[in-house]
Short mmCIF file of C-alpha atoms in Angstrom, two decimals:
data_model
loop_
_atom_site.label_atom_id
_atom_site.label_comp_id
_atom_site.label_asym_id
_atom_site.label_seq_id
_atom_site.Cartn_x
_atom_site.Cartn_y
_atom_site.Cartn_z
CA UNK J 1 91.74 104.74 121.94
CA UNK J 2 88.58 103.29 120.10
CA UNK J 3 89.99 99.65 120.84
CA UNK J 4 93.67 100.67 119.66
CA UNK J 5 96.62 98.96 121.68
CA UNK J 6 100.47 100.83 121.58
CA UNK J 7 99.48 103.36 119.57
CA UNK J 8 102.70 104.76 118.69
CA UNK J 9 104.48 101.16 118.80
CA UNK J 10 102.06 100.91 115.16
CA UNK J 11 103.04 104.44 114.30
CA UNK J 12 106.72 103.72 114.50
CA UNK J 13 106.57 100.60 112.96
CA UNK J 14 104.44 102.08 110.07
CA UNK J 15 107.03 104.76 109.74
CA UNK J 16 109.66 101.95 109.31
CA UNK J 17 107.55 99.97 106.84
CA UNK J 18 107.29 103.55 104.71
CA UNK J 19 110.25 104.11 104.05
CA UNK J 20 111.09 100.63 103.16
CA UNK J 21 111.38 100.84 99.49
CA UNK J 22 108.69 98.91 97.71
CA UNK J 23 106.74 98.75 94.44
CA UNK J 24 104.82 101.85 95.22
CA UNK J 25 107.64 104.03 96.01
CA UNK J 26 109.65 102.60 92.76
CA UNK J 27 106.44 103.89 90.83
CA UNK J 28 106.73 107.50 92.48
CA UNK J 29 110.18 107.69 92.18
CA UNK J 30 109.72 107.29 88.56
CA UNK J 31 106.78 109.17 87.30
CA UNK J 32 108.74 112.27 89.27
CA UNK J 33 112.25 111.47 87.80
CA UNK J 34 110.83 111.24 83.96
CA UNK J 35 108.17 114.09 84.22
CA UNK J 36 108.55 115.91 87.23
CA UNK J 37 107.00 117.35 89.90
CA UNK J 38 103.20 117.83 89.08
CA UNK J 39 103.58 113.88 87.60
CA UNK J 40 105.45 112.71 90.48
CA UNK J 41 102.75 113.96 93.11
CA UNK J 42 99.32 112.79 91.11
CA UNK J 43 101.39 109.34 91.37
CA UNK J 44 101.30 109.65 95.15
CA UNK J 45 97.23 110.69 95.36
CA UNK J 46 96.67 107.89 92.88
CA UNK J 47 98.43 105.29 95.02
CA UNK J 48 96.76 107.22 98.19
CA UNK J 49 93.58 106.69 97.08
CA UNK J 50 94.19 103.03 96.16
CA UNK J 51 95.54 102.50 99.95
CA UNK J 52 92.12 103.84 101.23
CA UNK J 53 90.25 101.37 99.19
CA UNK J 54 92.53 98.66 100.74
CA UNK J 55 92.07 100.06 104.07
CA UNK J 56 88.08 100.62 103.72
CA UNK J 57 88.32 96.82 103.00
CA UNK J 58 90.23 95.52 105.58
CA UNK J 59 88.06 97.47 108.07
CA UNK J 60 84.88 95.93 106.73
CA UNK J 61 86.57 92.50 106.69
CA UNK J 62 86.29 91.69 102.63
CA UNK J 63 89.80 91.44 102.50
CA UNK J 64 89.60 88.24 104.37
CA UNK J 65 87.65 86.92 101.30
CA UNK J 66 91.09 87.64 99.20
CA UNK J 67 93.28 86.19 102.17
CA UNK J 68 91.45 82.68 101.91
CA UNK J 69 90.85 82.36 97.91
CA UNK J 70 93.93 81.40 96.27
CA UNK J 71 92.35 81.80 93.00
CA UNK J 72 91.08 85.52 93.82
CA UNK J 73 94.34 86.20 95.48
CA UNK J 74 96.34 85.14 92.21
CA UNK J 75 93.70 86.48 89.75
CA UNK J 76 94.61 89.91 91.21
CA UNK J 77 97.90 89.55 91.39
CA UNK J 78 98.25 88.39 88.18
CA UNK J 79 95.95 91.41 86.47
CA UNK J 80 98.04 93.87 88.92
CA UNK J 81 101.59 92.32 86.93
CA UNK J 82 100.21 92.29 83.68
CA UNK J 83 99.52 96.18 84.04
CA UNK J 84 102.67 97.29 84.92
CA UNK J 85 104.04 95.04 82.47
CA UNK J 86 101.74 96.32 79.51
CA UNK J 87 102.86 100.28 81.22
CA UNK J 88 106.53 98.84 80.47
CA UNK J 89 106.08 97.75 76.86
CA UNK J 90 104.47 101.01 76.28
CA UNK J 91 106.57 103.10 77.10
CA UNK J 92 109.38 101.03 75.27
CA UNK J 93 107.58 101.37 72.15
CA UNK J 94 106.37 104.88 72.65
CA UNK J 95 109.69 106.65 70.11
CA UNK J 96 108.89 109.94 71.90
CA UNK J 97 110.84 112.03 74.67
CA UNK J 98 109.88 111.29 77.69
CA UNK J 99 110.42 115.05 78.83
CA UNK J 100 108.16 116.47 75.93
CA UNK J 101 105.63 117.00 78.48
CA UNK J 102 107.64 118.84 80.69
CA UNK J 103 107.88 121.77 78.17
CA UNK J 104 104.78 122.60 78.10
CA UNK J 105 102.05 122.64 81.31
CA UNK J 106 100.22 118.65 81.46
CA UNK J 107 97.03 119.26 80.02
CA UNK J 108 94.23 117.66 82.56
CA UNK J 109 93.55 114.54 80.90
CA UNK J 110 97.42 113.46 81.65
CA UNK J 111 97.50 114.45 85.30
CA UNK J 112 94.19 112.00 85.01
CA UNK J 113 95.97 109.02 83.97
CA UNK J 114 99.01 109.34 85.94
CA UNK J 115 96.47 109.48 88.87
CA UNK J 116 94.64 106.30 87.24
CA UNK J 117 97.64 104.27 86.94
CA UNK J 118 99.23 105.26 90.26
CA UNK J 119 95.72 104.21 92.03
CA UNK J 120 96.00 100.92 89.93
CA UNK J 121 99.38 100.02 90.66
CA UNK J 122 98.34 100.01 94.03
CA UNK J 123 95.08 99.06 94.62
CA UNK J 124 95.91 95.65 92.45
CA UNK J 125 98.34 94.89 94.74
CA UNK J 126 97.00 92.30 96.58
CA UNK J 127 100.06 91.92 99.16
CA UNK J 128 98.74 95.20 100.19
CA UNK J 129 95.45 94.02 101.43
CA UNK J 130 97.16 91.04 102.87
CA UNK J 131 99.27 93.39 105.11
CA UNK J 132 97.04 95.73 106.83
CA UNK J 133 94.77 92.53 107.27
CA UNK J 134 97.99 90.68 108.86
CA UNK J 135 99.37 94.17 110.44
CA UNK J 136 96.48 96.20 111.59
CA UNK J 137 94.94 93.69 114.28
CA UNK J 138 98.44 93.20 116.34
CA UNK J 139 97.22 96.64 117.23
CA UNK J 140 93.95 96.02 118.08
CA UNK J 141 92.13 94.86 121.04
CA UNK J 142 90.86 91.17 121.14
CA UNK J 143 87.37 92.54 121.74
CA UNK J 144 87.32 95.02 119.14
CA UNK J 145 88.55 93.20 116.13
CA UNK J 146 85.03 93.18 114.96
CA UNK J 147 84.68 97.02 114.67
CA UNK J 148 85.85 98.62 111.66
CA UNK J 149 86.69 102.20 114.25
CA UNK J 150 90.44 100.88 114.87
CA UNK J 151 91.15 99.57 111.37
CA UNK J 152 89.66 102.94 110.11
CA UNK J 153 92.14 105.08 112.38
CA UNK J 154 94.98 102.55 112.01
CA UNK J 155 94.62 102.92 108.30
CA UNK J 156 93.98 106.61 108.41
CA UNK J 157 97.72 106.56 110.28
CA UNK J 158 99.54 104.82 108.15
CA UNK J 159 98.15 106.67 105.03
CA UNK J 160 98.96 109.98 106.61
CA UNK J 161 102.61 108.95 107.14
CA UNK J 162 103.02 107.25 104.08
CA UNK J 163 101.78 110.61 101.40
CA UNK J 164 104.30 112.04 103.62
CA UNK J 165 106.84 110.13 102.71
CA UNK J 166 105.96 109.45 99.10
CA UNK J 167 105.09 113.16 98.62
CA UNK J 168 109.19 114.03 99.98
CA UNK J 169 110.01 111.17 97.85
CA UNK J 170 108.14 112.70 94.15
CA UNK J 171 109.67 116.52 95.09
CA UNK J 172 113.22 115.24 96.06
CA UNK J 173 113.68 112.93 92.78
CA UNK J 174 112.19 115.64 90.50
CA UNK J 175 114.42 118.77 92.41
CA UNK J 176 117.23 116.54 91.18
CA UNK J 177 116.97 115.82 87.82
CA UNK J 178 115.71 119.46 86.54
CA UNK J 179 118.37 119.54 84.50
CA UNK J 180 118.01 116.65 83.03
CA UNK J 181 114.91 116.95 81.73
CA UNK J 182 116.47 119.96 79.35
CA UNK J 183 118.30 117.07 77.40
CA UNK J 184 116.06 115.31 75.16
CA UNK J 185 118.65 112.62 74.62
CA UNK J 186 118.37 111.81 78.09
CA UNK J 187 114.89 111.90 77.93
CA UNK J 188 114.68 109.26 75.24
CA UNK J 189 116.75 106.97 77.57
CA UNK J 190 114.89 107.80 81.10
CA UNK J 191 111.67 106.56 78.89
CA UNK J 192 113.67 103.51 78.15
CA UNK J 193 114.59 103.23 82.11
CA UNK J 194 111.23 103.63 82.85
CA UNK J 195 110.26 100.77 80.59
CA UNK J 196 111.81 98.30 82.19
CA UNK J 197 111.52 99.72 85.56
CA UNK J 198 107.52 98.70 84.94
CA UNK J 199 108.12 95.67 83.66
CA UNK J 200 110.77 94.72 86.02
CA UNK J 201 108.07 95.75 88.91
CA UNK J 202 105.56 93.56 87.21
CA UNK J 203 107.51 90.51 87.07
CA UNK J 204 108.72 90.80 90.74
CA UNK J 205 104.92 90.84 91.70
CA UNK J 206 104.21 87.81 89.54
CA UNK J 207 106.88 85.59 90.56
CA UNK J 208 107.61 86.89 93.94
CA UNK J 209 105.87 84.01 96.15
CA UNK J 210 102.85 84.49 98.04
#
């Protein structure tokens, strides 16, 4: 297949990789637990979109420049912690409910940043480049590592299982905390949460070694 070695050995292992709880799935988990539904699924597209800009690079190889520049390597992963961290402090300072949205319908320009952010949080990840550059050519053919074909349908794989996952992920946490979202006391404290959930994500990307 187009160069592509044990197909469904890299599906399986994708699979496993999904639903190993990481920064991206903390982020999802989040946005759908503090504002529901419509929040929690523009949070997966976002962070979709920003896994197709990683994959687009790997396939055309620039994300071998990142894998040999230190500096470029930390100067993303530094920008990537300071915006979840700066997300944290916002919300921490931010005195409204978290929930107010939720009683009335997000107006466009909201879904729009929820998308922005999730597609940031991602796509200045720089661990995620790293990995389908480390990852995607264990499945590939010796002779074919050249071609961007197999990291284009390895990619397109592991993108289609992972919005599966993340999508179950933003409807399961928001079915179960409906009712919470009626409590505006809670609300104030889920925005709180949230806070340092950002900030805590933030700091585990700047200090977690390379």
């Amino acid at each position: 297949m187009s160069g592509i070695e044990n197909y469904l050995g890299f599906l399986l292992a994708g699979i496993i990789m999904n639903l190993t709880p990481g920064a991206d799935s903390i982020y999802i988990i989040t946005r759908s637990i503090a504002q529901g539904k419509k929040a929690g699924i523009y949070s997966v597209l976002g962070i979709g979109s920003g896994a197709i800009t990683h994959i687009i690079l790997a396939a055309f190889g620039l994300s071998v420049i990142l894998a040999k520049s230190i500096l470029l390597f930390n100067i993303v992963k530094w920008t990537g912690a300071a915006y979840l961290i700066y997300l944290g402090i916002k919300m921490l300072i931010d005195k409204s409910n978290l929930f107010d949205n939720e009683k009335t319908e997000f107006e466009k320009v909201d879904l729009w940043k929820i998308y922005q952010q999730g597609f940031l949080t991602n796509l200045l990840n720089p661990k995620i480049a790293l990995f389908f550059m480390a990852f995607m050519p264990q499945f590939i053919k010796p002779e074919y590592v050249n071609s961007p074909a197999p990291f284009l349908i390895l990619g397109s794989s592991f993108l289609f299982t992972g919005t599966i996952w993340c999508l179950f992920l933003a409807y399961s946490a928001s079915f179960m905390t409906n009712t919470l979202r009626k409590n505006d006391r809670i609300g104030k404290i889920m925005k709180k949460i949230s806070g340092y959930v950002f900030i805590g994500l933030g700091l585990q990307i700047l200090f977690k070694r390379n």
